[in-house]
XYZ file of C-alpha atoms in Angstrom:
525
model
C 0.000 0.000 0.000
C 2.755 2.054 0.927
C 5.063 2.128 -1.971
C 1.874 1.189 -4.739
C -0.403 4.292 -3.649
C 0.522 6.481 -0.648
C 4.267 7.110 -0.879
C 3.850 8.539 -4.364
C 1.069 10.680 -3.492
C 3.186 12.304 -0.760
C 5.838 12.767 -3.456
C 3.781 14.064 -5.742
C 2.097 16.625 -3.554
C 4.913 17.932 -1.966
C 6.265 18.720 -5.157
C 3.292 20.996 -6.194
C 3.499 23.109 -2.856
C 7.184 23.759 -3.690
C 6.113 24.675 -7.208
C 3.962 27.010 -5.806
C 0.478 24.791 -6.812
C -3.195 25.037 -4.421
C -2.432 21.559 -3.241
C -5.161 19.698 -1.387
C -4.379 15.971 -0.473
C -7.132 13.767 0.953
C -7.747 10.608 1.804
C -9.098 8.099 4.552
C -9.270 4.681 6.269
C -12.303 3.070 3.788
C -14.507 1.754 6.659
C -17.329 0.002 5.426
C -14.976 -3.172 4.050
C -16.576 -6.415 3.733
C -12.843 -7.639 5.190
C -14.126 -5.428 8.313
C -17.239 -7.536 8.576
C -15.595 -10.996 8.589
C -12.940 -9.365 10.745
C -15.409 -8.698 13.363
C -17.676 -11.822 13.201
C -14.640 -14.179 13.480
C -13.078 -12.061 16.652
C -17.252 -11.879 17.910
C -16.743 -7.724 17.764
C -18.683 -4.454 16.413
C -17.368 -3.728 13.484
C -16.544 -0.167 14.397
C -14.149 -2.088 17.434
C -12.092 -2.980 14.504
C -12.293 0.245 12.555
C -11.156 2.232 15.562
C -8.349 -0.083 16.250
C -6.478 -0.178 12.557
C -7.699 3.496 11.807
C -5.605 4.509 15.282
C -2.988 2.665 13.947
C -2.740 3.106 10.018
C -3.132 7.351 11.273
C -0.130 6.771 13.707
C 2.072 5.420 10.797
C 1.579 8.077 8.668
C 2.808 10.349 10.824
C 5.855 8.588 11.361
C 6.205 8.219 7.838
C 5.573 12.279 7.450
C 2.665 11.602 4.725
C 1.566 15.252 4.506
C -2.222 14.981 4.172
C -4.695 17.629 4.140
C -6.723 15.213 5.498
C -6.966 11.755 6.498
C -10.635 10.749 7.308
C -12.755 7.715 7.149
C -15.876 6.510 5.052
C -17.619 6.117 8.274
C -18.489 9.573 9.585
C -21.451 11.519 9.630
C -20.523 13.822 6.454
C -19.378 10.728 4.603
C -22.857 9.913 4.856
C -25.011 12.967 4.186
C -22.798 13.427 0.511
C -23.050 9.827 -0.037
C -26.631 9.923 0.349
C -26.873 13.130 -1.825
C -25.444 11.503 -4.950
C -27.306 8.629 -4.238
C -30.385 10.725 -4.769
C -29.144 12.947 -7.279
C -28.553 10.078 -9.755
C -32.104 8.796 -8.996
C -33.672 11.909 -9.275
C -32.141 11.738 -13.045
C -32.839 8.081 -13.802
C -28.995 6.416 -13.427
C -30.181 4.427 -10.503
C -33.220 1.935 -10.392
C -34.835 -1.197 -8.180
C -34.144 -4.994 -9.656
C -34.688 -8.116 -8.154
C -31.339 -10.816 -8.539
C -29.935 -13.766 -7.337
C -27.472 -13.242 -4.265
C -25.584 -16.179 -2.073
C -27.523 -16.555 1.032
C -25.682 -19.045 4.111
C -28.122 -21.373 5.305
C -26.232 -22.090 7.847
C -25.497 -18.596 9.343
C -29.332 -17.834 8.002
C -28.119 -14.360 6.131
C -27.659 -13.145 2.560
C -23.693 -12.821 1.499
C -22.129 -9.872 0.301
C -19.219 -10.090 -2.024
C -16.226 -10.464 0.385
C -17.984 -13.369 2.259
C -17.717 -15.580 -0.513
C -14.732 -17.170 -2.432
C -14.861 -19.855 -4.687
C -13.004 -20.629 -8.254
C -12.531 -17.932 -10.403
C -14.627 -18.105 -13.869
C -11.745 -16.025 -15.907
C -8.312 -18.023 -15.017
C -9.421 -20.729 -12.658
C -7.660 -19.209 -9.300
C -9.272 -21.112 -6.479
C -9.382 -18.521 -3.585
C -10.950 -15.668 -6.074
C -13.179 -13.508 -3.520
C -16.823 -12.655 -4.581
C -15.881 -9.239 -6.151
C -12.428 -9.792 -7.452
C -9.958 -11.948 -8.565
C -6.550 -11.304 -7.417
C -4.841 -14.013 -9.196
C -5.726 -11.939 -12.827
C -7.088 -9.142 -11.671
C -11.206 -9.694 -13.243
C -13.739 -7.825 -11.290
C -16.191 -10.453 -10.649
C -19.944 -10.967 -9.324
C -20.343 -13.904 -6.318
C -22.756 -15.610 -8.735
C -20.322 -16.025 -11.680
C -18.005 -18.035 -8.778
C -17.336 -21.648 -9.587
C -17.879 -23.955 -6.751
C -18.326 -20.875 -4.199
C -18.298 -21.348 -0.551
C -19.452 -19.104 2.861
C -16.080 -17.536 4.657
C -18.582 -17.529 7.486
C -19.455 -20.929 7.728
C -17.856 -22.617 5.338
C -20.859 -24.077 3.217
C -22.075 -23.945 -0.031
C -24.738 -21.193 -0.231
C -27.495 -20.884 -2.154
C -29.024 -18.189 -4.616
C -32.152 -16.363 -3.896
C -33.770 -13.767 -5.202
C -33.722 -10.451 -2.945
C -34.327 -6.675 -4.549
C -31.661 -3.987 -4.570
C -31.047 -0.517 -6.335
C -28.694 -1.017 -9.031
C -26.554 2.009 -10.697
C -26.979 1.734 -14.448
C -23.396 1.716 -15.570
C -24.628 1.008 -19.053
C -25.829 4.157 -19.307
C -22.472 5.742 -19.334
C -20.269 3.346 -22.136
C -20.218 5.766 -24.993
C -19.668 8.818 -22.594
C -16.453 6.948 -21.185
C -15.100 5.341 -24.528
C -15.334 9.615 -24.914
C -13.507 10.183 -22.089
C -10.882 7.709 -22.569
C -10.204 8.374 -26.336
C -8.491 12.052 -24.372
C -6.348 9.955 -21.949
C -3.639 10.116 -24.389
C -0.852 10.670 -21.661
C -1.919 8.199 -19.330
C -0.109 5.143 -18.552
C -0.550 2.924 -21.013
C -1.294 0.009 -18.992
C -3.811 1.774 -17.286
C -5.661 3.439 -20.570
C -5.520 0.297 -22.014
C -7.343 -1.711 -19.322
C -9.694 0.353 -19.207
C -10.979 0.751 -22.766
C -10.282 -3.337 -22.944
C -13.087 -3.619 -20.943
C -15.503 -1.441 -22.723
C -14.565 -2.986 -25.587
C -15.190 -6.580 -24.102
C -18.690 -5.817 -22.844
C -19.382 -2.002 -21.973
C -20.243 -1.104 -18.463
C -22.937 -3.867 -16.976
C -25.317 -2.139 -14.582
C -24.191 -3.486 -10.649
C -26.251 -3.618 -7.570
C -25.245 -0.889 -5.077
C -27.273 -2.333 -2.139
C -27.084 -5.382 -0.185
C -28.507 -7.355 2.737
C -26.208 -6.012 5.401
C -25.719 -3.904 8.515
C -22.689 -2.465 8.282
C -22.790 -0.037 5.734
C -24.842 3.547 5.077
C -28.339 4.115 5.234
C -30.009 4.046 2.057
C -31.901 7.749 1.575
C -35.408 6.278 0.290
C -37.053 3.324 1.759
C -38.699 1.349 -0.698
C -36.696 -1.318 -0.203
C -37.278 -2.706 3.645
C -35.534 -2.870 6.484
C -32.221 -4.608 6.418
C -30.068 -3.280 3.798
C -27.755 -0.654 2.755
C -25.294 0.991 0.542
C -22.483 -1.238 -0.483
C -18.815 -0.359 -0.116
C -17.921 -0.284 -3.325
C -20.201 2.491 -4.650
C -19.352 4.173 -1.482
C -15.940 4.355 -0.745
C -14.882 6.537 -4.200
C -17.468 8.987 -2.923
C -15.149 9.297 0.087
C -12.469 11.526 -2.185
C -15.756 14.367 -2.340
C -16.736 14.039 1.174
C -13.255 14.080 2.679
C -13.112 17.276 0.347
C -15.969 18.709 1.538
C -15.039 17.649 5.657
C -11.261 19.578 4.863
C -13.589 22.716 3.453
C -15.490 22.264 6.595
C -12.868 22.069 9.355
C -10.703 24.345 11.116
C -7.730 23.657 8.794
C -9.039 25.065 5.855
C -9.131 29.571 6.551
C -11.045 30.167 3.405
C -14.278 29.117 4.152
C -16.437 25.862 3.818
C -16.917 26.369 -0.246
C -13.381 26.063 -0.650
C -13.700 22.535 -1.588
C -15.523 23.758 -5.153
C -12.202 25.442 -6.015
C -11.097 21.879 -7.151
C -14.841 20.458 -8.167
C -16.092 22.746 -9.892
C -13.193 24.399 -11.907
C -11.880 23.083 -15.134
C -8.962 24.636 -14.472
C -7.904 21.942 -11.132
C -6.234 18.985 -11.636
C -7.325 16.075 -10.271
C -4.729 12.987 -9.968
C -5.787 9.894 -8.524
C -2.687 7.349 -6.723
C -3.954 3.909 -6.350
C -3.069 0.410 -7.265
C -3.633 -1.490 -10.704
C -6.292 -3.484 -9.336
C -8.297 -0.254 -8.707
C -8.007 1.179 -12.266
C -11.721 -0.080 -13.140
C -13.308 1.730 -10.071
C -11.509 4.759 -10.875
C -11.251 4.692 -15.024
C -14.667 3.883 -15.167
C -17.272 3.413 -12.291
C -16.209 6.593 -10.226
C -16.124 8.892 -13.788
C -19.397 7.138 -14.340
C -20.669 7.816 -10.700
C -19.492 11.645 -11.483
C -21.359 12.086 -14.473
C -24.760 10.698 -13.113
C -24.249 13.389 -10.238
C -23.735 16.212 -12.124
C -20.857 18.792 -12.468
C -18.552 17.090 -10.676
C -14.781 17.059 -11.837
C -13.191 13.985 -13.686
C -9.879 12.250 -13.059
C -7.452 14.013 -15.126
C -4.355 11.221 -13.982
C -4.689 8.192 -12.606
C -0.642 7.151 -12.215
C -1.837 3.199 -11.333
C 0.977 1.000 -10.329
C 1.481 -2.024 -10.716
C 2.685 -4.412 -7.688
C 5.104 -4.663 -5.010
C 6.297 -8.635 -5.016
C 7.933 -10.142 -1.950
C 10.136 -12.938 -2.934
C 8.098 -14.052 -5.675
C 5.012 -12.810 -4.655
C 2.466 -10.034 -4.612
C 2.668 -8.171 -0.842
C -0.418 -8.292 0.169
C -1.706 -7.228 3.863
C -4.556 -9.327 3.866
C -2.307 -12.647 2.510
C 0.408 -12.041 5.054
C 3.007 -11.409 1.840
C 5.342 -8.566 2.396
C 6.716 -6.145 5.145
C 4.500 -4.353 7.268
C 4.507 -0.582 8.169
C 5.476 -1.036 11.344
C 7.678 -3.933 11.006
C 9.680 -1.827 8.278
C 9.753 1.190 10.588
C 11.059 -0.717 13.137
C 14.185 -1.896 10.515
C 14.229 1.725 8.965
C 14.610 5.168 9.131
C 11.721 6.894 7.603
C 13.627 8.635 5.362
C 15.806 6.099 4.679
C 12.367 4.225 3.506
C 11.019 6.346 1.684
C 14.177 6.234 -0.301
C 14.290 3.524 -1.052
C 10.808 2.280 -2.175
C 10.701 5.651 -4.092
C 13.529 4.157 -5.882
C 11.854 1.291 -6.668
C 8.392 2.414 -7.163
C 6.669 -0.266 -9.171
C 5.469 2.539 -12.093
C 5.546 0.463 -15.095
C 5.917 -3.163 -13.984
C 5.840 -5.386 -11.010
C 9.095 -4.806 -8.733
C 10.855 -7.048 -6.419
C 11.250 -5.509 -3.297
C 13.134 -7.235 -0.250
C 14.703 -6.081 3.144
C 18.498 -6.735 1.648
C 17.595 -4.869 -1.095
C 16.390 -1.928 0.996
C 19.279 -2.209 3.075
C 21.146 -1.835 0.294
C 19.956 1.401 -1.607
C 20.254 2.829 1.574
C 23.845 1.866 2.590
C 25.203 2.012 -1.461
C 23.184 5.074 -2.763
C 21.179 7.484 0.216
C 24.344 6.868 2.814
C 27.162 6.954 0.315
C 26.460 9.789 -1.897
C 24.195 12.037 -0.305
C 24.735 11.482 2.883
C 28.267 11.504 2.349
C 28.413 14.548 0.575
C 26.508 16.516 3.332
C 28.531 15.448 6.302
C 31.796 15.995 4.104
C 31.613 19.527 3.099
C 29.896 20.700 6.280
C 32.050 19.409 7.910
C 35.162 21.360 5.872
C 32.771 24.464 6.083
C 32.893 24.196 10.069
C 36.393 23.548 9.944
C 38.133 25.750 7.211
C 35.369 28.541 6.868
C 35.458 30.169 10.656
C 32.258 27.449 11.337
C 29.759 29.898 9.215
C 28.970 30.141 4.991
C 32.101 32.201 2.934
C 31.501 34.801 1.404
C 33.262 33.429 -1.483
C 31.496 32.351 -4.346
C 32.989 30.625 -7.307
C 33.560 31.981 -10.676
C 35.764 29.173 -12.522
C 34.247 27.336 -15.419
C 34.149 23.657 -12.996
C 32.025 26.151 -10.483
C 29.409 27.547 -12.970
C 29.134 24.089 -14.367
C 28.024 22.296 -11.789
C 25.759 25.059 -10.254
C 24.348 25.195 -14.307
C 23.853 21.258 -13.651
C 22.407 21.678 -10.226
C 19.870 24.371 -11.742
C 19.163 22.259 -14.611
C 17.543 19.346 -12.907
C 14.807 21.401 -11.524
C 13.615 22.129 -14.764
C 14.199 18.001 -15.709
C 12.766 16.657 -12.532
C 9.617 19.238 -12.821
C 9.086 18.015 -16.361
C 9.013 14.024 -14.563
C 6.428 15.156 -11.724
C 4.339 16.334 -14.811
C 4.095 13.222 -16.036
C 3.774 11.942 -12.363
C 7.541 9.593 -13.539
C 8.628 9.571 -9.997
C 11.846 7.100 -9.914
C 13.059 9.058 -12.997
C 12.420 12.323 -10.782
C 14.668 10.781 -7.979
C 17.402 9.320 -10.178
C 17.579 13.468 -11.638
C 17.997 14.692 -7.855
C 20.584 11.698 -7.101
C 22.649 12.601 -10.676
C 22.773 16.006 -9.134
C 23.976 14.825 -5.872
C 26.216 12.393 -7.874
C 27.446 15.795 -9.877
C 28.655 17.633 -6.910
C 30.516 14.682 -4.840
C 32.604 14.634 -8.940
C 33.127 18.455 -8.172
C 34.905 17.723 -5.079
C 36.612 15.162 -6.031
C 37.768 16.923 -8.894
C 38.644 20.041 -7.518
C 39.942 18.497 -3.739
C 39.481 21.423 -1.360
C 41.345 19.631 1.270
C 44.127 19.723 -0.581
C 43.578 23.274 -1.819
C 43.052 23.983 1.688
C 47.204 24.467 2.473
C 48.478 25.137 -1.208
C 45.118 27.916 -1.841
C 43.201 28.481 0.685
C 40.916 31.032 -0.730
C 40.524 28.921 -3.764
C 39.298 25.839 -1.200
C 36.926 28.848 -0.280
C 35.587 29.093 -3.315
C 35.300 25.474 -4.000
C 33.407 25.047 -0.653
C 30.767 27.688 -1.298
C 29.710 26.356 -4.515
C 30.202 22.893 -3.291
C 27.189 24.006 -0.234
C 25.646 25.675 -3.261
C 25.142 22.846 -4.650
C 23.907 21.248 -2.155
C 21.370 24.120 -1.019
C 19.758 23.395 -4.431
C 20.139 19.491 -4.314
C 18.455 19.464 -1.081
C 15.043 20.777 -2.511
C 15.509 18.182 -5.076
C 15.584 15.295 -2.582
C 12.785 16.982 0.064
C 9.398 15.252 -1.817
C 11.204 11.503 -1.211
C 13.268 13.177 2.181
C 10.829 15.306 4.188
C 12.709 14.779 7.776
C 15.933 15.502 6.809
C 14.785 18.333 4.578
C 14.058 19.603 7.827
C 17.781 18.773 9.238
C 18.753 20.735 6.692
C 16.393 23.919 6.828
C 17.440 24.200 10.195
C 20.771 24.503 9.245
C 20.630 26.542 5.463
C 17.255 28.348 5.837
C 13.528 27.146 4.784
C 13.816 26.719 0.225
C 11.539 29.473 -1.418
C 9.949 27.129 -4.323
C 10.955 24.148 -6.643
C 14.603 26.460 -7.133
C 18.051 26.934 -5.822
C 17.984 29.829 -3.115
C 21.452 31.455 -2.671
C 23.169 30.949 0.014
C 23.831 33.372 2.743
C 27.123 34.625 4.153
C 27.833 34.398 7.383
C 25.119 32.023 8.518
C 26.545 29.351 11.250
C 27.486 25.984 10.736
C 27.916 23.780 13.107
C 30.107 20.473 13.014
C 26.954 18.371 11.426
C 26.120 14.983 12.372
C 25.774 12.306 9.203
C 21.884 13.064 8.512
C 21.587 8.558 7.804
C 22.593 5.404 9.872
C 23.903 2.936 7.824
C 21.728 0.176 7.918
C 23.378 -3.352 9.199
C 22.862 -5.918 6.605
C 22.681 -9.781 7.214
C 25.614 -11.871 6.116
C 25.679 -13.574 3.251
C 24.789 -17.186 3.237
């Protein structure tokens, strides 16, 4: 979750506000999970018990993981709710949602009606036999519980039974053409992720879905024509919580402009909207939220949505619910959160599945974070406190090794902004580390330590542009580095925008300490 949707929305906002871009960055804990439901029954808890325990916790992380939201909020408050239930009736006020009677899995030995999650069974499309009742995550096929082969109850175990119960469905259908529209200006987008998603218009359009079921845990339905003892299902839902968390920000004590503020990005063409999630989200967000946002009205559409593909763990796909992978907390335990976010920036999966392992975290850290910007950092700061009266000389650089790398330095703003455009985030980092690379040449080029006895104004010189250097590199590295971009602010001043500030003369500098902690990896076997 971390390195396939979170981390690179951190990245990516952080980015705009240094550019100088409105940024608002929302998100929350999606609460209304059928996982939450079989959570609960099988520990013989509320629901909300187990909401308030992994929200606590997943809210905790992100802090130590310095994930600058706007906000962070749940599908399970009271405003969630009321703008839920607004679209809901908005869409059925103009004909996109109507009442069917289907088929659904009903338990006869736990006497209840099924919802997705609480079924598994074989899956129709490649033959995986734990495919759950909504999706497939063997090859990735959205399914319905009643296309399972050979399904079974995760509540009891038993082979349930189809019966016929009534339900609102959201006609999809009514949206193909509008889409295949829509899509046909996604020119820029992945291609993985344009491509799946017209694939399956062109395989069978949008099919009309139920967005009710027989269940408790969930949100009221606004009308009640259809009985006591259902509600709105998660899936419709839980893409409705990017407006309402919108909305709650607009609301809330954060935001100083007012509670409309939210329309600034909803209702102007002119916002950009960009949407970080996983690949096995691109049809809820290519083609049933869009569809969801044109049944409401003049709501915004995704401009981006920067999919990834998947983080494998030895071989295979981390998953939280499968047990595959690090966890959050396990890997802050190992890691520094900078350190981290290094190095799962570095190896975001963006266009294919990528292999990610505690050695091989270890190792970006120790061989690339550590040993070149790290390195760098402690080194000339260190010469600065030493050789340059502990403050910043006054003595910048005019030689043609001086302008040059400062020219380089200045240069991968403009080639790093031109990645975050096309949200190309590992190609972003590998400008600010080329930089960082540049500089640690310079020095070892020019050898101010050396310079420091023979020419000691020269080794002046060399040092300034050398902390230059690393003034600008620094605001390069702060998306992927927030904590230690704060190390450094503390020590060089807060950066003005996505640019190289000058430095200033005379400020202090005191002998540093390295900014990373080289990470101890196992032996070899």
């Amino acid at each position: 979750h971390l390195a396939g949707a979170y981390l690179p929305a951190d990245i990516f906002a952080r980015q705009q506000r240094l550019m100088g871009n409105r940024v608002l960055m929302v998100s929350g804990s999606d609460v209304h999970g059928t996982p939450i439901a079989v959570r609960a029954e099988a520990e013989g808890v509320t629901p909300q018990d187990i909401v308030d325990r992994y929200h606590s916790e997943i809210v905790s992380q992100w802090g130590e993981l310095g994930i600058s939201w706007d906000l962070y909020t749940t599908t399970g408050t009271e405003h969630h709710a009321k703008i839920t239930q607004e679209m809901f009736l908005a869409q059925l006020e103009r004909g996109h949602i109507d009442k069917r009677v289907s088929d659904q899995f009903f338990d006869p030995e736990a006497e209840r009606f099924l919802p997705d999650r609480f079924i598994e069974g074989e899956c129709p499309n490649c033959g995986y036999g734990d495919a759950r009742g909504d999706q497939c995550d063997n090859c990735g096929k959205t399914l319905d519980p009643i296309d399972l082969i050979n399904p079974r109850s995760k509540l009891s175990g038993s082979t349930p039974e189809r019966r016929e119960t009534e339900h609102f469905f959201y006609r999809y259908s009514d949206f193909t053409e509008k889409l295949r529209e829509y899509l046909d200006t996604k020119s820029d987008w992945r291609p993985h992720v344009v491509n799946f998603a017209k694939g399956w218009l062109e395989d069978e359009g949008l099919l009309d879905r139920a967005i009710t079921r027989d269940i408790d845990w969930g949100i009221d339905i606004p009308v009640d024509d259809l009985g006591p003892g259902k509600k709105i299902y998660v899936w419709y839902d839980a893409v409705i919580g990017y407006l309402s968390a919108s909305q709650e920000w607009a609301a809330s004590d954060a935001n100083p402009d007012g509670p409309d503020a939210w329309k600034d990005w909803w209702h102007q063409p002119e916002s950009r909207h960009v949407y970080f999630i996983g690949k096995d989200n691109i049809p809820f967000h290519a083609l049933f939220w869009p569809a969801q946002l044109m049944g409401a009205g003049d709501l915004h559409l995704p401009d981006s949505i920067p999919a990834n593909q998947y983080v494998t763990f030895k071989g295979g796909k981390a998953s939280a619910s499968r047990g595959v992978g690090l966890t959050i907390a396990d890997a802050l335990e190992a890691f520094e959160p900078d350190a981290l976010r290094f190095a799962l920036g570095a190896a975001l999966p963006e266009q294919a599945d990528t292999e990610v392992s505690e050695e091989e975290i270890g190792r970006r850290i120790n061989e690339e974070l550590v040993a070149t910007w790290g390195n760098l950092v402690n080194r000339v700061l260190s010469m600065v406190n030493k050789n340059c009266d502990g403050q910043i000389p006054d003595t910048p650089g005019s030689a043609p090794e001086d302008l040059e790398l400062l020219e380089a330095v200045d240069d991968a703003f403009v080639e790093a902004a031109a990645f975050y455009e096309e949200v190309e985030l590992k190609a972003a980092l590998r400008t600010a580390m080329k930089a960082a690379q540049a500089a640690n040449g310079y020095l070892n080029a020019t050898e101010p330590w050396r310079l420091q006895k023979s020419d000691p104004e020269r080794a002046s010189q060399v040092l300034h542009t050398a902390l230059a250097a690393i003034n600008g590199v620094r605001v390069l590295f702060e998306p992927f580095l927030p904590f230690t971009s704060v190390t450094l602010s503390a020590i060089l001043g807060e950066p003005t925008g996505w640019h190289r500030d000058p430095l200033v003369a005379g400020t202090p500098i005191d002998k540093p300490t390295p900014l990373f902690t080289k990470v101890e990896l196992p032996e070899a076997e």
